[in-house]
Short mmCIF file of C-alpha atoms in Angstrom, two decimals:
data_model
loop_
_atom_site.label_atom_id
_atom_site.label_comp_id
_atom_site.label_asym_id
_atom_site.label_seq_id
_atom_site.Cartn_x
_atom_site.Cartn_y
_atom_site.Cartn_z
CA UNK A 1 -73.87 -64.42 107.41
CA UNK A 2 -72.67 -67.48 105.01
CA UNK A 3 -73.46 -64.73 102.03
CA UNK A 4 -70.88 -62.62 104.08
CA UNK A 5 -68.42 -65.52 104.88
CA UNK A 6 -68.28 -66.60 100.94
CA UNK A 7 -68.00 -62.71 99.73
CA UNK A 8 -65.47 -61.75 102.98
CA UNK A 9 -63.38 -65.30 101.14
CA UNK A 10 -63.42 -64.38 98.16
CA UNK A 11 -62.68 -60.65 98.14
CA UNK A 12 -61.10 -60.06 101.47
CA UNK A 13 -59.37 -62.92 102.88
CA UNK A 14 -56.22 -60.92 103.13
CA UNK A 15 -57.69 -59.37 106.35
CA UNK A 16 -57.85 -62.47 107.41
CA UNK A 17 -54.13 -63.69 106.61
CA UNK A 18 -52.79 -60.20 107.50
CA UNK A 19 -53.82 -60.45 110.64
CA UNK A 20 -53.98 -64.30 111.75
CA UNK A 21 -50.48 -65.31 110.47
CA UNK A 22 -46.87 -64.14 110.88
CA UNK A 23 -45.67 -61.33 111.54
CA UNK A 24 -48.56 -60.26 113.50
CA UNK A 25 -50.12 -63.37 114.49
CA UNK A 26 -48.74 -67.14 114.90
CA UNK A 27 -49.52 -70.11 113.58
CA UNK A 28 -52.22 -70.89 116.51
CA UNK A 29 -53.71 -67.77 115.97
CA UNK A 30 -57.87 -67.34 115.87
CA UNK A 31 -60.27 -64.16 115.60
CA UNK A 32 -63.40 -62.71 114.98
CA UNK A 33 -65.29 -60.03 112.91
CA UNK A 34 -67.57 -57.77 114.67
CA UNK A 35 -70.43 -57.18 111.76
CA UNK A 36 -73.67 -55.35 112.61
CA UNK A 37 -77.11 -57.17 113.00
CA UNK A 38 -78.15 -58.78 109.63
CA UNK A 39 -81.47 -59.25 110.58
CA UNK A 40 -83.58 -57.37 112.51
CA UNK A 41 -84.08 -59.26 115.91
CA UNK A 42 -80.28 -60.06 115.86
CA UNK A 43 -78.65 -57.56 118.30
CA UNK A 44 -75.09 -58.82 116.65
CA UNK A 45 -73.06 -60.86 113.71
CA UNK A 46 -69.85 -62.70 113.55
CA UNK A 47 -67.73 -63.59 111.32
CA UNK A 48 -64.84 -66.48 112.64
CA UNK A 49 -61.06 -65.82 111.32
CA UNK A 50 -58.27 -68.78 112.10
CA UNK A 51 -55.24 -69.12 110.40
CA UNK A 52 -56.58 -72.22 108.28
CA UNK A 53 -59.60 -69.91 107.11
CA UNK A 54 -62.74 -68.41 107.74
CA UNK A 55 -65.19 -70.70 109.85
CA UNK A 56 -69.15 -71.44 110.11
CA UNK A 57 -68.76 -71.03 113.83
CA UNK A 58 -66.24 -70.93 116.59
CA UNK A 59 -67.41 -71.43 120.14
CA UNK A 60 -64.55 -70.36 122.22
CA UNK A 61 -64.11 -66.88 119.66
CA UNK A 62 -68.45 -66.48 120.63
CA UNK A 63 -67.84 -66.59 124.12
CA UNK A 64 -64.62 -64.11 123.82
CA UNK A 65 -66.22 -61.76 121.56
CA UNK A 66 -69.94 -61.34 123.03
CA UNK A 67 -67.68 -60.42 126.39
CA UNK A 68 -65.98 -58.05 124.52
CA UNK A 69 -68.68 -56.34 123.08
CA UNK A 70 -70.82 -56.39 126.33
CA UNK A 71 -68.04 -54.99 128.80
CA UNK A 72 -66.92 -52.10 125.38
CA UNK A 73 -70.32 -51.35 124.69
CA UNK A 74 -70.42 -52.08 121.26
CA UNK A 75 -73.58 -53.92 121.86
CA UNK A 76 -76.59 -52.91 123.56
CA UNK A 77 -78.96 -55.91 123.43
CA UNK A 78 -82.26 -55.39 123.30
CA UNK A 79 -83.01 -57.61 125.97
CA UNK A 80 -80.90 -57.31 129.28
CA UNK A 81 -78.61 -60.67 129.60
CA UNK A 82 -79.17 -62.01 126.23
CA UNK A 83 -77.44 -61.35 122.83
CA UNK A 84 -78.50 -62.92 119.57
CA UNK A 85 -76.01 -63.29 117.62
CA UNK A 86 -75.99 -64.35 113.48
CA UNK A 87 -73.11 -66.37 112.40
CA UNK A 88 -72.09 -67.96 109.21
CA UNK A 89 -73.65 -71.70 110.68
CA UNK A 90 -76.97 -69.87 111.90
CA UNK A 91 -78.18 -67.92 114.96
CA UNK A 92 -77.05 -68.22 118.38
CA UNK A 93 -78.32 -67.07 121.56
CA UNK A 94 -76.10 -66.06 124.20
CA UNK A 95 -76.70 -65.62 127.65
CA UNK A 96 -74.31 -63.69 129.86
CA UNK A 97 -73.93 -63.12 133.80
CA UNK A 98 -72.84 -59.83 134.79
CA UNK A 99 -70.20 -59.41 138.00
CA UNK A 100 -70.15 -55.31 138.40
CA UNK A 101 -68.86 -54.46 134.99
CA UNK A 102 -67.16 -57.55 134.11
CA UNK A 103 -69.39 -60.42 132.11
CA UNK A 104 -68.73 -63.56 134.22
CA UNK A 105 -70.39 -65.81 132.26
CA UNK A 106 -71.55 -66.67 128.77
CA UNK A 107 -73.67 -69.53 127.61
CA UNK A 108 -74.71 -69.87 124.29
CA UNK A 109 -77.21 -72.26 122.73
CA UNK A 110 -75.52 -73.19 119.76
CA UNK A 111 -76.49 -73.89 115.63
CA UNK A 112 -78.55 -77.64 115.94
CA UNK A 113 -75.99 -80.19 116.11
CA UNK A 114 -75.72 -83.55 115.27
CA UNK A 115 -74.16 -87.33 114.71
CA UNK A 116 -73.41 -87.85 110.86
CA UNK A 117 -71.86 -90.98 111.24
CA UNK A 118 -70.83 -93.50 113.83
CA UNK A 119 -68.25 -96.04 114.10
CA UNK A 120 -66.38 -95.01 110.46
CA UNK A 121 -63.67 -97.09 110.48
CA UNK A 122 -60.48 -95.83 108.98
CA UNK A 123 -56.97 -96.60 108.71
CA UNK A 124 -54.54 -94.26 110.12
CA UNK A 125 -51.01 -93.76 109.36
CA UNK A 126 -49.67 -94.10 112.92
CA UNK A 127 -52.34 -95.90 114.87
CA UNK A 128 -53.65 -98.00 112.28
CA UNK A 129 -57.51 -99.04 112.08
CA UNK A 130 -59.49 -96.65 114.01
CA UNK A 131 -62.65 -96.54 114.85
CA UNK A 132 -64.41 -92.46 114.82
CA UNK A 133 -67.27 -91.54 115.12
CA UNK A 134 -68.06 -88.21 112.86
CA UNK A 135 -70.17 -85.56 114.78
CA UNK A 136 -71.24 -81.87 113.90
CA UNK A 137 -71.70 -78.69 116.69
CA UNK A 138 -70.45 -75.82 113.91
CA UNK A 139 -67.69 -77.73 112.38
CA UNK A 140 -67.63 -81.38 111.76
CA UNK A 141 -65.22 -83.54 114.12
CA UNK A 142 -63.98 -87.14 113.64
CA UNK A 143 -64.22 -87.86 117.59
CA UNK A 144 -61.25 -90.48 118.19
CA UNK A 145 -62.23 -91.91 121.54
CA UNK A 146 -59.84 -94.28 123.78
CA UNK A 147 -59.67 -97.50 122.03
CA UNK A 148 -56.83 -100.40 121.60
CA UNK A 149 -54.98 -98.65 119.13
CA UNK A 150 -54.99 -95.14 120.50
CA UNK A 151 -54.93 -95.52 124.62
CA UNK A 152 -55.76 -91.37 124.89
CA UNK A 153 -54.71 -87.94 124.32
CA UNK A 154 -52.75 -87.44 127.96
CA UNK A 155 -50.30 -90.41 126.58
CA UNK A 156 -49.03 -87.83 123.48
CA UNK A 157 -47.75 -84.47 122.82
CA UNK A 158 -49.64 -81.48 121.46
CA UNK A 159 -47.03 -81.57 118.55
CA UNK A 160 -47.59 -85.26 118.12
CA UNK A 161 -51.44 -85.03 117.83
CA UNK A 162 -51.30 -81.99 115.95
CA UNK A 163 -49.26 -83.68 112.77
CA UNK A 164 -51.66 -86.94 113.38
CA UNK A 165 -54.65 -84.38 113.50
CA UNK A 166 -53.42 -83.30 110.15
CA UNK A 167 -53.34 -87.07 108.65
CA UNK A 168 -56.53 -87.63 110.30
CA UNK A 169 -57.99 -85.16 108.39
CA UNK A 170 -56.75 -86.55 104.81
CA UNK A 171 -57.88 -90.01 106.27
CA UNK A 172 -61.17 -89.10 107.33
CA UNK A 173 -62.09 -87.10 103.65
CA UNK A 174 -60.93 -90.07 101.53
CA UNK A 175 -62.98 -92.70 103.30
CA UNK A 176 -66.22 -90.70 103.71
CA UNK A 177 -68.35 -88.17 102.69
CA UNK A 178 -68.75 -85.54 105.23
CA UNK A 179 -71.44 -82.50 103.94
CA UNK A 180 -74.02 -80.96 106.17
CA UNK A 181 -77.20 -82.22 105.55
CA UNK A 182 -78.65 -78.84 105.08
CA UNK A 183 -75.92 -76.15 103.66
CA UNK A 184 -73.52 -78.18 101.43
CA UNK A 185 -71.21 -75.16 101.49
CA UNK A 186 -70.20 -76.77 104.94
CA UNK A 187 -68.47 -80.42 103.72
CA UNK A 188 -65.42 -81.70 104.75
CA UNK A 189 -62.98 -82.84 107.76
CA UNK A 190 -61.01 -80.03 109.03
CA UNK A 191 -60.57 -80.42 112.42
CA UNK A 192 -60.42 -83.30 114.86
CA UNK A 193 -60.98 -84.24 118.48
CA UNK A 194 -58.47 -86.64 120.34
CA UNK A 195 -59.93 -87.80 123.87
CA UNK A 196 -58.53 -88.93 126.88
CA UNK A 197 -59.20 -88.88 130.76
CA UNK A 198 -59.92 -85.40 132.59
CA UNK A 199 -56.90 -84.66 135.20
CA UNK A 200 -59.15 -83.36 137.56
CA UNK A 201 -62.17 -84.67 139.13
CA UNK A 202 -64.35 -81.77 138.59
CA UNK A 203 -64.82 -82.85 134.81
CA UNK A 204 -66.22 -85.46 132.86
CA UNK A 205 -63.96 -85.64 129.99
CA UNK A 206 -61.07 -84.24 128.12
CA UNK A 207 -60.21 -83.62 124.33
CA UNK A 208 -57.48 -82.03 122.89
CA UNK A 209 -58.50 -80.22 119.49
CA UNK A 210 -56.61 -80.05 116.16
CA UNK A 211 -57.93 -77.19 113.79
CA UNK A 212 -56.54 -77.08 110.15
CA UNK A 213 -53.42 -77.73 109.62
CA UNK A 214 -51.81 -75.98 112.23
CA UNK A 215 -54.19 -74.88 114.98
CA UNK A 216 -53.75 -76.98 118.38
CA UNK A 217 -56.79 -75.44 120.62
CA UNK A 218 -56.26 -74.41 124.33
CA UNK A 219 -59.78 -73.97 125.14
CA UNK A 220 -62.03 -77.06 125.19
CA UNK A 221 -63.26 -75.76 122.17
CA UNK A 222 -67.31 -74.84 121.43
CA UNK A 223 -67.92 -76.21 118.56
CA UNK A 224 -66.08 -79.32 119.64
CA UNK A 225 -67.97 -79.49 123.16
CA UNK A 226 -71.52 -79.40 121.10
CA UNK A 227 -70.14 -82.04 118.51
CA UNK A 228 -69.00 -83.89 121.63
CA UNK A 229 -72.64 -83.21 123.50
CA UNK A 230 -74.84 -84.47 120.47
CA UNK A 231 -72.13 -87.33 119.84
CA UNK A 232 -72.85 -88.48 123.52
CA UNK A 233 -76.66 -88.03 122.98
CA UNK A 234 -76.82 -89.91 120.24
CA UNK A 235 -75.65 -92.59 122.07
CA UNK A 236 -77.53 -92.19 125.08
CA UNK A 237 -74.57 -91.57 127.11
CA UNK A 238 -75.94 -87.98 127.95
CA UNK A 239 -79.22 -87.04 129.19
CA UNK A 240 -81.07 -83.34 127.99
CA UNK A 241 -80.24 -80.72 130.60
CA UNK A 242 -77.18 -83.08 131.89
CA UNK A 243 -74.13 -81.25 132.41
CA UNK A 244 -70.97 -82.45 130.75
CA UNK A 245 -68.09 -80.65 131.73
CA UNK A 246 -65.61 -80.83 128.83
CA UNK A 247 -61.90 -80.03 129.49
CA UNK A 248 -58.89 -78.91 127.07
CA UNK A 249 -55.39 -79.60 126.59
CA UNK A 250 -54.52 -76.86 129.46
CA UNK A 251 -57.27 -77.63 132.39
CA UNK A 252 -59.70 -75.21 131.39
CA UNK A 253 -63.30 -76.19 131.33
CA UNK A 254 -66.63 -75.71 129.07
CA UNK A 255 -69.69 -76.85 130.42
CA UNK A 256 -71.84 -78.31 127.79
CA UNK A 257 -75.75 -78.91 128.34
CA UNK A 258 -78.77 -80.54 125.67
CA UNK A 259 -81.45 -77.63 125.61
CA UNK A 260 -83.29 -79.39 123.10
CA UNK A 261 -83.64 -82.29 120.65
CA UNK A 262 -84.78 -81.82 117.04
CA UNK A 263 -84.89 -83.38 113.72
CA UNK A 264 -83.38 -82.39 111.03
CA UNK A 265 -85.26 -81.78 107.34
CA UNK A 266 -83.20 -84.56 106.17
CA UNK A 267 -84.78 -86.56 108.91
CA UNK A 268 -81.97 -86.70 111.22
CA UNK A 269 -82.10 -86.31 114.62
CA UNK A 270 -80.39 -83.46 116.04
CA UNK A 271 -80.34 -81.66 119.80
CA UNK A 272 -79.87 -77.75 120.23
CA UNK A 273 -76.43 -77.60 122.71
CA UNK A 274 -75.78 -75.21 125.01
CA UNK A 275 -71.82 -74.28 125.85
CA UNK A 276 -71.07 -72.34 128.69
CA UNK A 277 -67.73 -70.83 129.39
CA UNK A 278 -65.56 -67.39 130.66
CA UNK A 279 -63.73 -64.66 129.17
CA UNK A 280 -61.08 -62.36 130.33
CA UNK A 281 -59.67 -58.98 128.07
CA UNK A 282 -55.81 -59.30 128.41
CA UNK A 283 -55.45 -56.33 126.60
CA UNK A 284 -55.55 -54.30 122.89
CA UNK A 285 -53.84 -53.83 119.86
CA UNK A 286 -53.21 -51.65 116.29
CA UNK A 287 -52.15 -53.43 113.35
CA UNK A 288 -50.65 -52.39 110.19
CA UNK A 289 -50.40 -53.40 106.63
CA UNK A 290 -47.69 -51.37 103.98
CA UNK A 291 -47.97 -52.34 100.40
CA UNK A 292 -44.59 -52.31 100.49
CA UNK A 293 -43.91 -54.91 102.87
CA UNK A 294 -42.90 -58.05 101.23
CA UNK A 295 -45.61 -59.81 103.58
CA UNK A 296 -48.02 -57.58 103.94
CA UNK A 297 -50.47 -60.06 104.07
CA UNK A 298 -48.86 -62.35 106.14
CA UNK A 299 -47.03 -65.47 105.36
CA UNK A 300 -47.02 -69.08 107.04
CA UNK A 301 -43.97 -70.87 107.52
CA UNK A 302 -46.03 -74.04 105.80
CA UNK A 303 -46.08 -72.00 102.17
CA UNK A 304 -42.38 -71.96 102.29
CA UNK A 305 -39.84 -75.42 101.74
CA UNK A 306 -35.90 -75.36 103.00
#
C-alpha cells in the first residue's frame, strides 16, 4: 500500500483535495480509500485522505471504515470477527464485536510502534524551552506533556493549540531528525499531541491532537493513542496488556493496550499496540466535480492571502 500511497500522490491527489477541502469538505476534514486486498491473506486495504495529505495510517479513519465495510458488506472476512487490513504503514488486524447488525466494537493491533527520541528539548515560540518527547504509532508525534512552561491542554483553546501545533511542527523539524527507522518515505513532524488531565474519572489521560496545518482531531486519535502507548512503555509507565484509556478534546475515549513488545531491525525496541474504539454511520453522500468549476478540486482558505 505505500506503492499505492506514492502513485495515488502523485497522479491522483486531486481526489483527495476535491473531496477533503472546501466546497465539499472543511478544513478539519479526514477520509479513507476503500482498495481491494493487496495481498492474498489481507481481506482489505486502505488508503488515509486528510486535508494536509495522504497518511501512512489513521486510527480513528480504521476503526470508522472497517465498521463501514462490515455493517455494508463490502467485506466478507475470511475469518468471522477479524479483518486484516493493508495500509500504507503495514498490516493491521482488526477485531470487531458484533451487536445484531451493528459492529459495536473495533480493536485493532496496530503497525509496531515506537519511542524515537526522548526528552528533545526545543524552543517554542509561545512557551519557550520545552521539553518533548518524539514517539511513533503510524505517524510520528512530538508528545508535549504538562511541564512548567506549558501547565496542559484543558488551560487553552482548540484554536490556540492548533496555530501552536503548527509552530510546533516547524520547531520540532529544525531541531531534529525525525525518519522511520525502517521506511524513510515516512520522515518528518506533522502532527502533534498536547496533554492535559482527563475530565472524567473513567480515563487515564487526555490529549488534544493537531494534524497538519489545519486539522484539530475530535477523536483521541489512533495513531496518537499507540504513539502515546509505546511512549508510556518506554518509560515503564505502562505495563503489556494494561489498559490506558486515552481521551480527546470532546470526552470521547480510545482504549489503548501493549499486545506485544518487539525490536526493531535497527535495534530499537518497539511494542505492537492495540487501539480499541466505536463507530456510528451518520449517514451518506454523492459528490461532484465539473471541469468547469473554478474549484473543482477544492481550494483551502490557507492558499489564498487578503
Amino acid at each position: 500500500m505505500e506503492e499505492c500511497r506514492k502513485t495515488f500522490i502523485e497522479r491522483h491527489d486531486w481526489i483527495r483535495r476535491a473531496l477533503m477541502l472546501e466546497p465539499r469538505g472543511h478544513s478539519h476534514m479526514s477520509g479513507t480509500l476503500l482498495y481491494p486486498p493487496l495481498s492474498s491473506d489481507a481481506d482489505m486495504s486502505l488508503l488515509f485522505i486528510e486535508t494536509s495529505g495522504c497518511l501512512p495510517m489513521c486510527g480513528h479513519a480504521s476503526i470508522g471504515s472497517v465498521s463501514f465495510a462490515i455493517e455494508a458488506g463490502l467485506v466478507r472476512p475470511k475469518t468471522t470477527g477479524t479483518v486484516l487490513v493493508d495500509v500504507p504503514a503495514g498490516r493491521l488486524k482488526a477485531h470487531y464485536e458484533m451487536d445484531g447488525a451493528r459492529v459495536a466494537s473495533v480493536r485493532f493491533t496496530n503497525v509496531p510502534s515506537f519511542l524515537l527520541h526522548r526528552d528533545v528539548e526545543v524552543v517554542h515560540p509561545h512557551f519557550g524551552r520545552l521539553t518533548v518527547d518524539i514517539a511513533y504509532g503510524g505517524n510520528f508525534y512530538p508528545i508535549v506533556e504538562v511541564q512548567s512552561n506549558f501547565p496542559g491542554c484543558e488551560n487553552f483553546s482548540p484554536q490556540q493549540l492548533l496555530e501552536w501545533g503548527r509552530q510546533m511542527h516547524c520547531v520540532v523539524n529544525a531541531a531534529i531528525d525525525v525518519v522511520h527507522p525502517e521506511n524513510p518515505s515516512i520522515y518528518g513532524v506533522r502532527h502533534t499531541m498536547w496533554t492535559g488531565a482527563p475530565v472524567s474519572h473513567d480515563a487515564d489521560a487526555r490529549a488534544v491532537v493537531i494534524a497538519g496545518d489545519s486539522l484539530v482531531d475530535r477523536s483521541p486519535c489512533g495513531t496518537g493513542t499507540s504513539a502515546r502507548v509505546a511512549q508510556r512503555h518506554a518509560r515503564d509507565m505502562l505495563q503489556k496488556g494494561q489498559a490506558f484509556r486515552h481521551q480527546s478534546l470532546i470526552g470521547s475515549c480510545f482504549v489503548g493496550r501493549v499486545e506485544e513488545t518487539t525490536t526493531l531491525k535497527s535495534g530499537l525496541p518497539a511494542i505492537l499496540p492495540s487501539v480499541e474504539g466505536r463507530a456510528w454511520i451518520t449517514g451518506r453522500s454523492e459528490h461532484y466535480v465539473d471541469e468547469s468549476q473554478p474549484y473543482a478540486h477544492g481550494f483551502a482558505l490557507s492558499e489564498f492571502s487578503a
